[in-house]
C-alpha atoms as a PDB file:
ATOM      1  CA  UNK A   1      96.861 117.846 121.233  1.00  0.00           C
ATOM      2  CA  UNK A   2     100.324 117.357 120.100  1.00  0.00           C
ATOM      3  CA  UNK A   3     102.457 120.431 119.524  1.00  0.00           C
ATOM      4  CA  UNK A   4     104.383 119.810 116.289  1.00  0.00           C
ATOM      5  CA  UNK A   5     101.918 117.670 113.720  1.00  0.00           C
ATOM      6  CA  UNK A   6     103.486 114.991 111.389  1.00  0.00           C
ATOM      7  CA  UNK A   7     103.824 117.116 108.284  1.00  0.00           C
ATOM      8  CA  UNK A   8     105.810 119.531 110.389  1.00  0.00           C
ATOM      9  CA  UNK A   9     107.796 116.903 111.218  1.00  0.00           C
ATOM     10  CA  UNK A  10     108.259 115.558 107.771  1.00  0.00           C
ATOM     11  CA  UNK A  11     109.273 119.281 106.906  1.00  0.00           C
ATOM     12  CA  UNK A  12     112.156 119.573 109.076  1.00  0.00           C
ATOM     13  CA  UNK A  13     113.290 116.010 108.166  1.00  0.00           C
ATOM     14  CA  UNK A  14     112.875 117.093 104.288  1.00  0.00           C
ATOM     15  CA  UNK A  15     115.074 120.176 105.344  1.00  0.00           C
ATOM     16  CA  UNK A  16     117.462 118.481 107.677  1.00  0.00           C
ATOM     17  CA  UNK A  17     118.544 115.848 104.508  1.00  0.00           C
ATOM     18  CA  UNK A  18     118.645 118.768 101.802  1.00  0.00           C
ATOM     19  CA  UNK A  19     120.742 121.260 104.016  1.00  0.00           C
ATOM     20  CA  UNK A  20     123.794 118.095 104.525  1.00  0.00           C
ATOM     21  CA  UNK A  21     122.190 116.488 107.457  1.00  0.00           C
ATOM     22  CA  UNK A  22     123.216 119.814 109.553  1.00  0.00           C
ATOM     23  CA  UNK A  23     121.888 118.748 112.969  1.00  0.00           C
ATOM     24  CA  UNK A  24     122.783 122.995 114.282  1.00  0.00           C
ATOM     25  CA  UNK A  25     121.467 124.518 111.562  1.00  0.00           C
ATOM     26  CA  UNK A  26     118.035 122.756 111.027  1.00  0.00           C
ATOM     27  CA  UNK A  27     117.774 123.507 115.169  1.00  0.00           C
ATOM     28  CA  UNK A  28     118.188 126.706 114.883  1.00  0.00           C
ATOM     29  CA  UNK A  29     116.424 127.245 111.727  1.00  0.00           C
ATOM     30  CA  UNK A  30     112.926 125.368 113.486  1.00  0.00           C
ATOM     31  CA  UNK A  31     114.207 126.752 117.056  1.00  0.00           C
ATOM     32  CA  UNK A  32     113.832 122.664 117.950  1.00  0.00           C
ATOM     33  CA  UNK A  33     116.120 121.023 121.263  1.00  0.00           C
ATOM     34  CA  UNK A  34     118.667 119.060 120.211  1.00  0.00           C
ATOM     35  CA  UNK A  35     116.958 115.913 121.806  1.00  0.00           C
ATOM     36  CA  UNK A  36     113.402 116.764 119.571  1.00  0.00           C
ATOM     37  CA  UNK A  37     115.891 116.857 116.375  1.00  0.00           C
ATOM     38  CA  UNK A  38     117.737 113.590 117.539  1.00  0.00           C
ATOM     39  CA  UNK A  39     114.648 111.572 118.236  1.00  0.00           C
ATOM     40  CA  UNK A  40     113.101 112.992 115.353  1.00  0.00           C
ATOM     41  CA  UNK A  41     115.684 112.021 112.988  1.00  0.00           C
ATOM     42  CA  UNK A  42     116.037 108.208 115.002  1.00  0.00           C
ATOM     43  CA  UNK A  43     112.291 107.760 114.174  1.00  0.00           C
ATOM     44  CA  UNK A  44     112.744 108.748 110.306  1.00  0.00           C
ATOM     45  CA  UNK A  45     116.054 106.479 110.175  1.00  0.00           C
ATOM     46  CA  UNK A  46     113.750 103.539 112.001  1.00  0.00           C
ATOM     47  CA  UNK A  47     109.964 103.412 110.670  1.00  0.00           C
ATOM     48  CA  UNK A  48     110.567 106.048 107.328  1.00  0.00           C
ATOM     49  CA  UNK A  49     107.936 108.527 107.565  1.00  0.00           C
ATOM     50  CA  UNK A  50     105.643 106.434 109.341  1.00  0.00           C
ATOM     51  CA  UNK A  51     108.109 106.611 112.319  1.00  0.00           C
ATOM     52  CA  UNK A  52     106.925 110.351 112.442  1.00  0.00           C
ATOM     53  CA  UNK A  53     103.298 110.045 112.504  1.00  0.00           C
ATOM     54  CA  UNK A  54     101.558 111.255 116.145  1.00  0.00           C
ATOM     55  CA  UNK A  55     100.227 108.903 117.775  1.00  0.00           C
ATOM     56  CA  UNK A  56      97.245 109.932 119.019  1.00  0.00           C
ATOM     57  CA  UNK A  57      95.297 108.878 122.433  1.00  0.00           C
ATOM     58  CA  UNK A  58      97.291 107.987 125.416  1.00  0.00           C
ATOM     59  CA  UNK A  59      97.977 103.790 124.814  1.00  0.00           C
ATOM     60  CA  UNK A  60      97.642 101.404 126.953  1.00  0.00           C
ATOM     61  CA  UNK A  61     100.429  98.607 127.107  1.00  0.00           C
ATOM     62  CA  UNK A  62      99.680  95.204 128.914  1.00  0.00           C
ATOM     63  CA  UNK A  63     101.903  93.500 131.367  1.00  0.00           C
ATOM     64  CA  UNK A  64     103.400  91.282 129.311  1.00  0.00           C
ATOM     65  CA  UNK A  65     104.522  93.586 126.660  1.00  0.00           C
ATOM     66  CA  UNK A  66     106.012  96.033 129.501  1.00  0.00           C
ATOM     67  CA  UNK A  67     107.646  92.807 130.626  1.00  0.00           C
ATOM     68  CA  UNK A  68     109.214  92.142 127.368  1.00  0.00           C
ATOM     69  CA  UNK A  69     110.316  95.506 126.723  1.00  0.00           C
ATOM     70  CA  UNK A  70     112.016  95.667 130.411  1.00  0.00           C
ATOM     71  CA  UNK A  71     113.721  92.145 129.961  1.00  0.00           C
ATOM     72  CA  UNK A  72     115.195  94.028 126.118  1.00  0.00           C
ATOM     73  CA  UNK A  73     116.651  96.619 128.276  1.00  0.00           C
ATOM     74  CA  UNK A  74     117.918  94.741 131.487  1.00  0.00           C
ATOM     75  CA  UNK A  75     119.740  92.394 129.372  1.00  0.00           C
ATOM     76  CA  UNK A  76     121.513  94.889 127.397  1.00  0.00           C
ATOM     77  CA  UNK A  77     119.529  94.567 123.923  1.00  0.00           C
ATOM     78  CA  UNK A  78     118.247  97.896 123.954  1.00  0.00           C
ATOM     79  CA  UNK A  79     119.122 101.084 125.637  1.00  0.00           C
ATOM     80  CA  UNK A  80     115.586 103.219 126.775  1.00  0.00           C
ATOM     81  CA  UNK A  81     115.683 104.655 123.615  1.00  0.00           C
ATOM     82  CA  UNK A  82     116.395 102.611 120.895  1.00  0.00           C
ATOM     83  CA  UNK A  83     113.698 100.377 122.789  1.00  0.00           C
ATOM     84  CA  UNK A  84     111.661 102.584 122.505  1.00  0.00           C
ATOM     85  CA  UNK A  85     112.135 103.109 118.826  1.00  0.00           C
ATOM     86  CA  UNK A  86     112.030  99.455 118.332  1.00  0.00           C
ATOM     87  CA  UNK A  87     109.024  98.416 120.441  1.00  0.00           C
ATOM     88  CA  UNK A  88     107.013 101.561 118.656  1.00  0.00           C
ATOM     89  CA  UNK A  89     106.496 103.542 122.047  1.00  0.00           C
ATOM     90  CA  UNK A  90     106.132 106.925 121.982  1.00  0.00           C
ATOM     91  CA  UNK A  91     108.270 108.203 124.962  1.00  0.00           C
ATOM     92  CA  UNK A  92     111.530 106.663 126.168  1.00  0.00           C
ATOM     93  CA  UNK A  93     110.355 107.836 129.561  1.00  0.00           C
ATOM     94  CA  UNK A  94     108.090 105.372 129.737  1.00  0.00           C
ATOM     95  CA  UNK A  95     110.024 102.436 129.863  1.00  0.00           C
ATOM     96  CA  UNK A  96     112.126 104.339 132.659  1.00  0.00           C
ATOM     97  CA  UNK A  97     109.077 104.824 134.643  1.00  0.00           C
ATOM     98  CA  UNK A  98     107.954 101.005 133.608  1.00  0.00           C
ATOM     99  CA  UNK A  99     112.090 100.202 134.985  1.00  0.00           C
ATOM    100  CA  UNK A 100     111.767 101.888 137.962  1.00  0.00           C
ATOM    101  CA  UNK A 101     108.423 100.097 139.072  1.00  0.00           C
ATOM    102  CA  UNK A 102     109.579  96.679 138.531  1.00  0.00           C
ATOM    103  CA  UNK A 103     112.575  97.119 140.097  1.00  0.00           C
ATOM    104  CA  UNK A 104     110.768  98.644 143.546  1.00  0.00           C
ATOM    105  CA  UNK A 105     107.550  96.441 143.092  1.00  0.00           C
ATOM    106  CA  UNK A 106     108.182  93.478 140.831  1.00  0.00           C
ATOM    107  CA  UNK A 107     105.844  92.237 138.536  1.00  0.00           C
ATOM    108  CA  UNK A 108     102.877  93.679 140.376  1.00  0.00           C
ATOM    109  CA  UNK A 109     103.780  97.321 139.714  1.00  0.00           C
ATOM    110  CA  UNK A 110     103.542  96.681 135.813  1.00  0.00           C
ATOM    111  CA  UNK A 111      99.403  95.584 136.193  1.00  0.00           C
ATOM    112  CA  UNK A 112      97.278  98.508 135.795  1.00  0.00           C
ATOM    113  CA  UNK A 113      95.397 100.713 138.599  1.00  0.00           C
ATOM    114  CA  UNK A 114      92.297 101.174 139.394  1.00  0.00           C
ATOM    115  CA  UNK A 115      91.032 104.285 138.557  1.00  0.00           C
ATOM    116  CA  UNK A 116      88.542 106.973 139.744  1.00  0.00           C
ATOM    117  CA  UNK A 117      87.052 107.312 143.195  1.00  0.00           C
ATOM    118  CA  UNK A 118      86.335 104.159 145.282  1.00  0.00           C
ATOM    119  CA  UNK A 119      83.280 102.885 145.479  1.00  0.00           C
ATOM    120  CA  UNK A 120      80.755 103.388 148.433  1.00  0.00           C
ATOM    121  CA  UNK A 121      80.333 101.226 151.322  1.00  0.00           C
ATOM    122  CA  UNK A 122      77.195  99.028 150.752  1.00  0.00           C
ATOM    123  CA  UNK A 123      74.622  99.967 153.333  1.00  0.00           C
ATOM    124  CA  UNK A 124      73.863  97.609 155.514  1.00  0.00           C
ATOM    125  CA  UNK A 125      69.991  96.685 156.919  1.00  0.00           C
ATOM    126  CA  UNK A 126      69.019  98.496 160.363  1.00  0.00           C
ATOM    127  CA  UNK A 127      69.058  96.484 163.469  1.00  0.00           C
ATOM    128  CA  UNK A 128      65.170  96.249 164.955  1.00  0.00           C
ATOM    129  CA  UNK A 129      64.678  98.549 167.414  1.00  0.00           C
ATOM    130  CA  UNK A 130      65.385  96.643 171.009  1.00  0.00           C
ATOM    131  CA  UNK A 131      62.688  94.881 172.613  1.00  0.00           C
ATOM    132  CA  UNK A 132      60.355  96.644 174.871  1.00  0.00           C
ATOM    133  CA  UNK A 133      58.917  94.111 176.817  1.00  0.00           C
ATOM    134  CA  UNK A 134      59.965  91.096 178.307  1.00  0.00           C
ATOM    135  CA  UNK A 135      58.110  89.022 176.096  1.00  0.00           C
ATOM    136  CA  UNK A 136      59.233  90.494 172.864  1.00  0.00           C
ATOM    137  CA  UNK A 137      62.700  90.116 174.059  1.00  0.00           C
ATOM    138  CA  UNK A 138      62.284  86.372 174.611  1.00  0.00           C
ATOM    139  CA  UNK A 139      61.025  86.128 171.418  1.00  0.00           C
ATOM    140  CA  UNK A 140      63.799  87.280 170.002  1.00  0.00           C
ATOM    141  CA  UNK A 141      66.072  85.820 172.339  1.00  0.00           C
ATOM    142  CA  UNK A 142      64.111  82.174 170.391  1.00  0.00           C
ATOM    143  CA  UNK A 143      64.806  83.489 166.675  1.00  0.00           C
ATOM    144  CA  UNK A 144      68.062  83.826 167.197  1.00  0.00           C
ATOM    145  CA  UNK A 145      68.727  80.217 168.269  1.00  0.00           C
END
């Protein structure tokens, strides 16, 4: 569950514009972080009030996209954040994290991991018991050849 819901959000953007775009006073007035107002405000300025809608369920990106975004950013196209205002990720810490793995484990760190506990070891048939006699163990001695 997400702490502030989208018509919150769409209150202290309505309040924000009315009161001359007062970045201090709409903080303190909500008791928001100046970072919440900024990114906030970013995502209004971007997507309208669409840009302020929750998202929902964690997403899952594929390795390609990541790719794409991380090539924006390397290149100088996009800062983390304004990628990921562009892009339509939720969290600019993302594409750090997404940054950081490519640039200890290349491509390979972008693919997604397996989850959950591993699986068991198959179990394997018992050995027969050893022969007793000497005429078992020829026999055996003769299946195995």
């Amino acid at each position: 569950m997400t702490k502030y819901n989208s018509l919150f959000k769409q209150h202290v953007i309505e309040f924000y514009l009315q009161n001359d775009k007062n970045y201090s006073f709409t903080q303190r007035h909500f008791q928001l972080s100046k970072k919440t107002l900024t990114r906030w405000i970013a995502q209004f300025n971007h997507n309208g009030i669409n840009g302020l809608a929750v998202l929902g369920k964690k997403r899952k990106y594929s390795p390609e996209f990541k790719l794409t975004v991380i090539q924006a950013v390397k290149k100088g196209q996009f800062s983390a954040e304004s990628a990921s205002l562009h892009f339509g990720i939720a969290n600019s810490g993302s594409i750090s994290q997404w940054l950081h793995t490519f640039e200890e484990q290349g491509i390979n760190g972008l693919l997604p991991k397996p989850k959950g506990r591993p699986t068991m070891k198959p179990k394997y048939p018992k050995m027969p018991p050893p022969p007793k006699t000497e005429e078992e163990r020829l026999r055996y001695r003769i299946l195995e050849l």
